[in-house]
Amino acid sequence: MKNQLKICIDSIMKNGKDKSLVITGWGLDEETKEIPRIRIDSAEQGTINVEYVYRGDVNGLYKLNGNQEAGFVVTVHLQGKIDTFDLTFYTNANEEIRGITANDNYPLVPGSEGEWKKKARVVRKGLGYLKRNGLRSTIQRIKLKGISEPSNENYLTWIKQNEQWDSEKIKAEISDFTYQPKISVLMPVYNVEQKWLEKCIQSVQAQFYDNWELCISDDASTDLNVKKVLDKFVKLDSRIKVVYRTENGHISKATNSALEIATGDFVALLDNDDELAPIAFYEVVKLLNKKPDLDLIYSDEDKIDMQGNRFEPAFKPDWSPDLLLGTNYISHLGVYRRSIVEEIGGFRAGLEGSQDFDLVLRFTEKTTAEKIAHIPEILYYWRVLPTSTAADQSTKGYAFEAGRKALEDALVRRGIKGTVTHAAGNGLFDVNYDLLSEDLVSIIIPTKNGYDDMRRCLKSIVDKTSYENYEIIVADNGSTDPKMDQLYKEFIDKLGNRIIIESIDIPFNYSRINNLAAKKASGKYLLFLNNDTEVITTDWLERMISSAQFDRIGCVGAKLYYPNHTIQHAGVILGLGGAAGHGHHTFPRGDFGYFGKLEINVNYLAVTAACLMVKKQDFDDVNGFDEELTVAFNDVDLCLKIHKLGRNNIWLHSVELFHYESQSRGHEDTPEKIQRFQKETALMESRWGSYVENDPYYNPNLTRIAGDFSVRVN
């Protein structure tokens, strides 16, 4: 009889505490759909503990019954110095043996490593970075900050500085709240280990704000300890309610069962092995007392290991609709107005693994930006276990495919034509919009002399640009090099009336030069471009137009590299290094950046005019560049004025150019230039002080000194 057993081993990890191996994967008989059992044949090899777990990707692919657990977590305690051992997977009719090498350099179970093992993990991470990005980028990354995750020492310092809570003061403040809404915590449960379930429930009970109810839905757990734990807590606390489902329906249906017994004004989402900070609901309700009409509130989060150590904080921006289309940055803690959750039908079955992403996409279609708020505090601790997405995102590939499907459905609901693809990292997505019409783009390039720069720039546009409906306006600011006339003639011969040489022979004023050139533009879109840039991606204009075509989008920026392939520009952050600075500055090409932000499209308050697209109508509505800002910050000021029109400015990761910065103008290194720069900085701070103080697309807990998104400590 043909062996129909399908066995997939996803990962092998080593527990640094007891040296046991933790093996995860899945298996089934493809014909009978029977789940194989697992054993070690020889007691001399070691002892084995097998836990069978639900795998949504496998159940969906093979159309298994809802309660079948094809996944496994095998913990093997080896006897003596064993080099190899055999795992036997067997059913009534078939068996398959998999040999495991015991002494390979397996990654460690998070939280189980000693100090020297942590260093070894950094080395392995570095090798992975090298393989993905090449030697040059790896060397650049090491010079910049090192390969590993940012040091956790700064974050531990941040915790000490920011989490010294005065419980009596907080409780007194709560008693004075005029609005004390009930928060219903929705928690689906399925075969969770007892100690994590207890810690999770206890973190809800430990809340300073006590007007909550914990609505638990047990999804037909087969582990009898789960019911014992839940029954115990129900007897101890009247605010805890449990519904026991008679059949396993998976996380979406289970969460909907919890929603059915919720009575609060708001619902909060909690996974059954995670924890809440004790101030979580207090911070939420404090904000609701200031803005009671809010519909969605979310917070920052971090991770917590099996020993209770906290690490890897995710400090998030305020509401960023385009960032949300690239990744579920809202995630935990999410608190939603219950009436809207019920209006949209709760959680959708079939999107397990990204059901919360799908929910927030549908939910935010029913509210407005003014009713979405972010609390820049760590209110949620995401538990890292060997099989969790928090530990290893590759363990739940089905979740990322569900996320892509959720985004595709969002485009359909919103009447937007486009495609969704997986981006460079797990849980990251690219939404590519169809062009609604191929309107004229006016590319405005100021220059004074700079023959080599200008020729390289023009040649890259002509040779590499796949979009054909563009014109080029060269704003010549009094060139004296006779070669410039030759250059202009060369490109007039190539482009004809698609290139205009506009002589603007005035004292240098970047804003005025561009404003005058813009008056000559015939395009629906203006693209301001430095003469020291070079196009890399052929579809750069299509991608920029595809975002700029929407009414809600204002300025569109690009990813610019120095000639050594490090980041020159990837979005402007207000208040960084002064009035404004560049995020991810000098990160190597190919780096994912802070939580993937170099590989997805991101909302920023501003982007650089070294490559900036904007609708001509929006540009005219704000009277173009401010001519009082002759050199610095004129692009930032323009972006902020357009942002004030109610537009979202966006930086596109897939529009790439080289930028040979400072080769044209030189540095701010004379007394006159320094004085002018200081004057323009003061103007920006007086005009846009609130944004300089707190950029909504950044986070107050991140550094103001460098563009590396490190934790800000006193």
XYZ file of C-alpha atoms in Angstrom, residues 1-4 29 31-32 93-94:
9
model
C 0.000 0.000 0.000
C 1.354 3.403 -0.953
C 2.458 5.502 1.986
C 0.146 8.519 2.077
C -2.551 10.813 6.016
C -5.979 9.805 1.846
C -7.753 9.009 5.119
C -1.884 1.678 8.111
C 1.309 3.648 7.611
